[in-house]
Amino acid sequence: MHSLLNQTRVEFVRGDITRQATEAIVNAANSSLLGGGGVDGAIHRAGGPRILEECKKIRAQQGGCPTGEAVITTGGNLPARYVIHTVGPVWHGGSHNESMLLRSAYYNSLRLAQENDINSIAFPSISTGAYGYPVKQAAAIAVAAVLEFADSHSQPGLIRFVLFSDQDLVVYQAAWEEAVSSF
Ligand code: AR6
């Protein structure tokens, strides 16, 4: 499914983020930037050691990546030229600023892409795996952040959500339709 908003195309697909040929893919990282399981593990495995080398340099400069913020590295051996590493919040029941931090993770990733003149970007479902964020609530925040960004920026011209299951794909598509209809 896709949808056009001003000059931005927003797509929803089921797939593996490491296979995406967008200019950048987003990693659901942790603050250490040293890798982990889930999407993070898959990206480092597929992209090779150059990604971790650059993560370590960033860590040496700024001591990791706070929750809600984003940093950029090479894509190494991936089809994508860049990886934008962002850190979503761990779900603690919803009253620990989780929604604001999740929104920031998406928004700051898009801002970093735009600053680097990146014209296409793919997102996974940040925080809904190991970090336990309920997927319906996370999807509503993710699509709202994208809608808000695309409304005021013409770049990236392509924003793709890459969901790992059909179930998540349906949830994200429904969240998008709901958000667009009430925007
Ligand atoms: N492509 C697309 N989506 C994927 C892939 C893939 N290759 N692999 C998993 N998913 P998670 P989080 C989905 O746990 O919740 C790591 O250890 C997965 O099914 O990767 O933000 C980090 O180092 C789920 O829907 O990210 C952190 O410590 C979604 O991606 C922590 O996990 C996110 O799951 C971050 O946890």
CSV table of C-alpha atoms and ligand atoms in Angstrom, one decimal:
chain,number,residue,atom,x,y,z
A,1,MET,CA,0.0,0.0,0.0
A,2,HIS,CA,1.2,3.5,-0.7
A,3,SER,CA,-0.1,7.0,-0.2
A,4,LEU,CA,1.1,10.4,-1.4
A,5,LEU,CA,1.3,13.4,0.9
A,6,ASN,CA,2.5,16.7,-0.6
A,7,GLN,CA,5.8,15.5,-2.2
A,8,THR,CA,6.3,12.5,0.0
A,9,ARG,CA,5.4,8.9,-0.9
A,10,VAL,CA,4.6,6.8,2.2
A,11,GLU,CA,4.7,3.0,1.7
A,12,PHE,CA,3.9,0.0,3.9
A,13,VAL,CA,5.4,-3.4,3.1
A,14,ARG,CA,6.1,-6.7,4.8
A,15,GLY,CA,9.7,-7.6,4.6
A,16,ASP,CA,13.3,-7.6,5.9
A,17,ILE,CA,14.7,-4.2,6.5
A,18,THR,CA,18.3,-5.3,5.6
A,19,ARG,CA,17.1,-6.0,2.1
A,20,GLN,CA,15.8,-2.6,1.4
A,21,ALA,CA,17.4,-0.5,-1.3
A,22,THR,CA,16.4,2.8,0.1
A,23,GLU,CA,19.2,5.3,0.6
A,24,ALA,CA,19.0,4.8,4.3
A,25,ILE,CA,17.5,2.3,6.6
A,26,VAL,CA,16.7,2.9,10.3
A,27,ASN,CA,18.0,0.7,13.0
A,28,ALA,CA,16.1,0.1,16.3
A,29,ALA,CA,19.3,0.3,18.3
A,30,ASN,CA,20.0,0.7,22.0
A,31,SER,CA,21.9,3.6,23.7
A,32,SER,CA,25.2,1.7,23.7
A,33,LEU,CA,25.3,1.6,19.9
A,34,LEU,CA,27.2,-1.7,20.3
A,35,GLY,CA,24.6,-4.0,18.7
A,36,GLY,CA,22.0,-6.4,20.0
A,37,GLY,CA,19.3,-8.8,18.8
A,38,GLY,CA,16.3,-8.2,16.5
A,39,VAL,CA,16.6,-5.6,13.8
A,40,ASP,CA,19.9,-4.4,15.3
A,41,GLY,CA,21.5,-7.8,15.1
A,42,ALA,CA,20.2,-8.4,11.6
A,43,ILE,CA,21.6,-5.0,10.4
A,44,HIS,CA,25.1,-5.6,11.8
A,45,ARG,CA,25.2,-9.1,10.5
A,46,ALA,CA,24.2,-8.2,7.0
A,47,GLY,CA,26.1,-4.9,6.9
A,48,GLY,CA,29.4,-6.1,8.2
A,49,PRO,CA,32.0,-4.7,10.6
A,50,ARG,CA,32.3,-1.2,9.2
A,51,ILE,CA,28.9,-0.2,10.8
A,52,LEU,CA,30.1,-1.2,14.3
A,53,GLU,CA,33.4,0.6,13.7
A,54,GLU,CA,31.6,3.9,13.0
A,55,CYS,CA,29.2,3.3,16.0
A,56,LYS,CA,32.2,2.9,18.2
A,57,LYS,CA,33.6,6.2,17.0
A,58,ILE,CA,30.4,8.0,17.7
A,59,ARG,CA,30.3,6.4,21.1
A,60,ALA,CA,33.8,7.7,21.8
A,61,GLN,CA,32.8,11.2,20.8
A,62,GLN,CA,29.4,11.5,22.4
A,63,GLY,CA,29.0,8.5,24.7
A,64,GLY,CA,26.3,6.6,22.9
A,65,CYS,CA,22.8,7.7,21.7
A,66,PRO,CA,20.2,8.8,24.2
A,67,THR,CA,16.6,7.5,23.8
A,68,GLY,CA,14.7,9.4,21.2
A,69,GLU,CA,17.8,10.6,19.4
A,70,ALA,CA,19.5,9.3,16.2
A,71,VAL,CA,23.0,9.0,14.7
A,72,ILE,CA,24.1,8.1,11.2
A,73,THR,CA,26.7,5.6,9.9
A,74,THR,CA,27.6,3.9,6.7
A,75,GLY,CA,25.5,1.1,5.5
A,76,GLY,CA,28.6,-1.1,5.0
A,77,ASN,CA,27.7,-4.0,2.8
A,78,LEU,CA,24.0,-3.3,2.9
A,79,PRO,CA,22.1,-2.2,-0.2
A,80,ALA,CA,21.3,1.0,1.7
A,81,ARG,CA,24.1,3.6,1.7
A,82,TYR,CA,23.4,4.7,5.3
A,83,VAL,CA,22.1,3.3,8.5
A,84,ILE,CA,20.4,5.8,10.9
A,85,HIS,CA,20.5,4.3,14.4
A,86,THR,CA,17.8,5.5,16.7
A,87,VAL,CA,16.8,4.4,20.2
A,88,GLY,CA,13.2,3.9,21.0
A,89,PRO,CA,11.9,3.7,24.5
A,90,VAL,CA,11.4,0.6,26.6
A,91,TRP,CA,7.7,0.2,27.4
A,92,HIS,CA,7.1,0.7,31.1
A,93,GLY,CA,3.3,0.9,31.0
A,94,GLY,CA,2.9,4.1,29.1
A,95,SER,CA,3.3,6.7,31.8
A,96,HIS,CA,7.1,7.2,31.5
A,97,ASN,CA,7.1,9.5,28.5
A,98,GLU,CA,7.2,6.6,26.1
A,99,SER,CA,5.0,8.2,23.5
A,100,MET,CA,7.0,11.4,23.3
A,101,LEU,CA,10.3,9.4,23.1
A,102,LEU,CA,9.0,7.2,20.4
A,103,ARG,CA,7.7,10.1,18.4
A,104,SER,CA,11.2,11.7,18.8
A,105,ALA,CA,12.9,8.6,17.6
A,106,TYR,CA,11.0,8.8,14.3
A,107,TYR,CA,11.1,12.6,14.0
A,108,ASN,CA,14.9,12.8,14.7
A,109,SER,CA,15.6,10.0,12.3
A,110,LEU,CA,13.7,11.9,9.5
A,111,ARG,CA,15.5,15.1,10.4
A,112,LEU,CA,18.9,13.5,10.3
A,113,ALA,CA,18.0,12.0,6.9
A,114,GLN,CA,17.0,15.4,5.6
A,115,GLU,CA,20.1,17.0,6.9
A,116,ASN,CA,22.2,14.4,5.0
A,117,ASP,CA,20.2,15.0,1.8
A,118,ILE,CA,18.8,11.4,1.9
A,119,ASN,CA,15.8,11.0,-0.3
A,120,SER,CA,14.5,7.6,0.7
A,121,ILE,CA,14.3,5.9,4.0
A,122,ALA,CA,12.9,2.7,5.5
A,123,PHE,CA,11.8,2.2,9.1
A,124,PRO,CA,11.2,-0.9,11.1
A,125,SER,CA,8.6,-1.0,13.9
A,126,ILE,CA,10.7,0.7,16.5
A,127,SER,CA,10.3,-0.5,20.2
A,128,THR,CA,7.7,-3.2,19.5
A,129,GLY,CA,10.1,-6.2,19.8
A,130,ALA,CA,12.5,-6.5,22.7
A,131,TYR,CA,11.3,-3.1,24.1
A,132,GLY,CA,7.7,-4.3,24.5
A,133,TYR,CA,5.8,-1.3,23.1
A,134,PRO,CA,2.2,-2.4,22.2
A,135,VAL,CA,2.2,-2.4,18.4
A,136,LYS,CA,-1.2,-0.6,17.9
A,137,GLN,CA,-0.1,2.3,20.1
A,138,ALA,CA,3.4,2.4,18.6
A,139,ALA,CA,1.9,2.4,15.0
A,140,ALA,CA,-0.3,5.4,15.8
A,141,ILE,CA,2.7,7.3,17.0
A,142,ALA,CA,4.9,6.3,14.2
A,143,VAL,CA,2.5,7.3,11.4
A,144,ALA,CA,1.6,10.6,13.2
A,145,ALA,CA,5.3,11.5,13.4
A,146,VAL,CA,5.8,10.7,9.7
A,147,LEU,CA,2.6,12.6,8.8
A,148,GLU,CA,3.7,15.7,10.7
A,149,PHE,CA,7.2,15.6,9.3
A,150,ALA,CA,6.0,15.1,5.7
A,151,ASP,CA,3.6,17.9,6.0
A,152,SER,CA,6.4,20.4,6.6
A,153,HIS,CA,9.3,18.9,4.7
A,154,SER,CA,9.7,17.7,1.0
A,155,GLN,CA,12.6,15.4,1.8
A,156,PRO,CA,12.9,12.4,2.1
A,157,GLY,CA,10.6,11.9,-0.8
A,158,LEU,CA,10.0,8.2,0.0
A,159,ILE,CA,9.3,6.9,3.5
A,160,ARG,CA,8.8,3.2,3.8
A,161,PHE,CA,7.6,1.2,6.8
A,162,VAL,CA,9.0,-2.4,6.6
A,163,LEU,CA,7.0,-4.7,8.9
A,164,PHE,CA,8.2,-8.1,9.8
A,165,SER,CA,4.8,-9.8,10.0
A,166,ASP,CA,1.5,-9.6,8.1
A,167,GLN,CA,-0.2,-8.8,11.4
A,168,ASP,CA,2.0,-5.8,12.0
A,169,LEU,CA,1.5,-4.6,8.4
A,170,VAL,CA,-2.3,-4.6,8.8
A,171,VAL,CA,-1.9,-2.6,12.1
A,172,TYR,CA,0.4,0.0,10.5
A,173,GLN,CA,-1.8,0.4,7.4
A,174,ALA,CA,-4.9,0.9,9.6
A,175,ALA,CA,-3.1,3.4,11.8
A,176,TRP,CA,-2.0,5.3,8.7
A,177,GLU,CA,-5.6,5.5,7.3
A,178,GLU,CA,-6.9,6.6,10.6
A,179,ALA,CA,-4.2,9.3,11.0
A,180,VAL,CA,-4.7,10.6,7.4
A,181,SER,CA,-8.5,10.8,7.8
A,182,SER,CA,-8.2,12.9,10.9
A,183,PHE,CA,-5.3,15.1,9.9
B,1,AR6,N1,13.4,-6.5,9.3
B,1,AR6,C1,12.3,-5.8,9.8
B,1,AR6,N2,11.8,-5.9,11.0
B,1,AR6,C2,12.4,-6.8,11.8
B,1,AR6,C3,13.6,-7.5,11.5
B,1,AR6,C4,14.1,-7.3,10.2
B,1,AR6,N3,15.2,-7.9,9.7
B,1,AR6,N4,14.0,-8.2,12.6
B,1,AR6,C5,13.1,-8.0,13.6
B,1,AR6,N5,12.2,-7.1,13.1
B,1,AR6,P1,13.5,-5.2,17.9
B,1,AR6,P2,13.1,-2.9,19.7
B,1,AR6,C6,11.0,-6.5,13.8
B,1,AR6,O1,13.4,-6.1,19.1
B,1,AR6,O2,11.8,-3.4,20.3
B,1,AR6,C7,17.8,-5.0,20.2
B,1,AR6,O3,18.5,-6.0,20.9
B,1,AR6,C8,10.6,-7.2,15.1
B,1,AR6,O4,9.7,-8.3,14.8
B,1,AR6,O5,14.5,-5.4,16.9
B,1,AR6,O6,13.2,-1.4,19.4
B,1,AR6,C9,18.5,-3.6,20.3
B,1,AR6,O7,19.9,-3.7,20.4
B,1,AR6,C10,9.8,-6.1,15.8
B,1,AR6,O8,8.5,-6.0,15.2
B,1,AR6,O9,13.6,-3.6,18.4
B,1,AR6,C11,17.9,-3.1,21.5
B,1,AR6,O10,18.5,-3.5,22.7
B,1,AR6,C12,10.6,-4.8,15.4
B,1,AR6,O11,11.4,-5.2,14.3
B,1,AR6,C13,16.5,-3.6,21.5
B,1,AR6,O12,16.5,-4.8,20.7
B,1,AR6,C14,11.4,-4.2,16.5
B,1,AR6,O13,12.0,-5.3,17.3
B,1,AR6,C15,15.5,-2.7,20.7
B,1,AR6,O14,14.2,-3.2,20.8
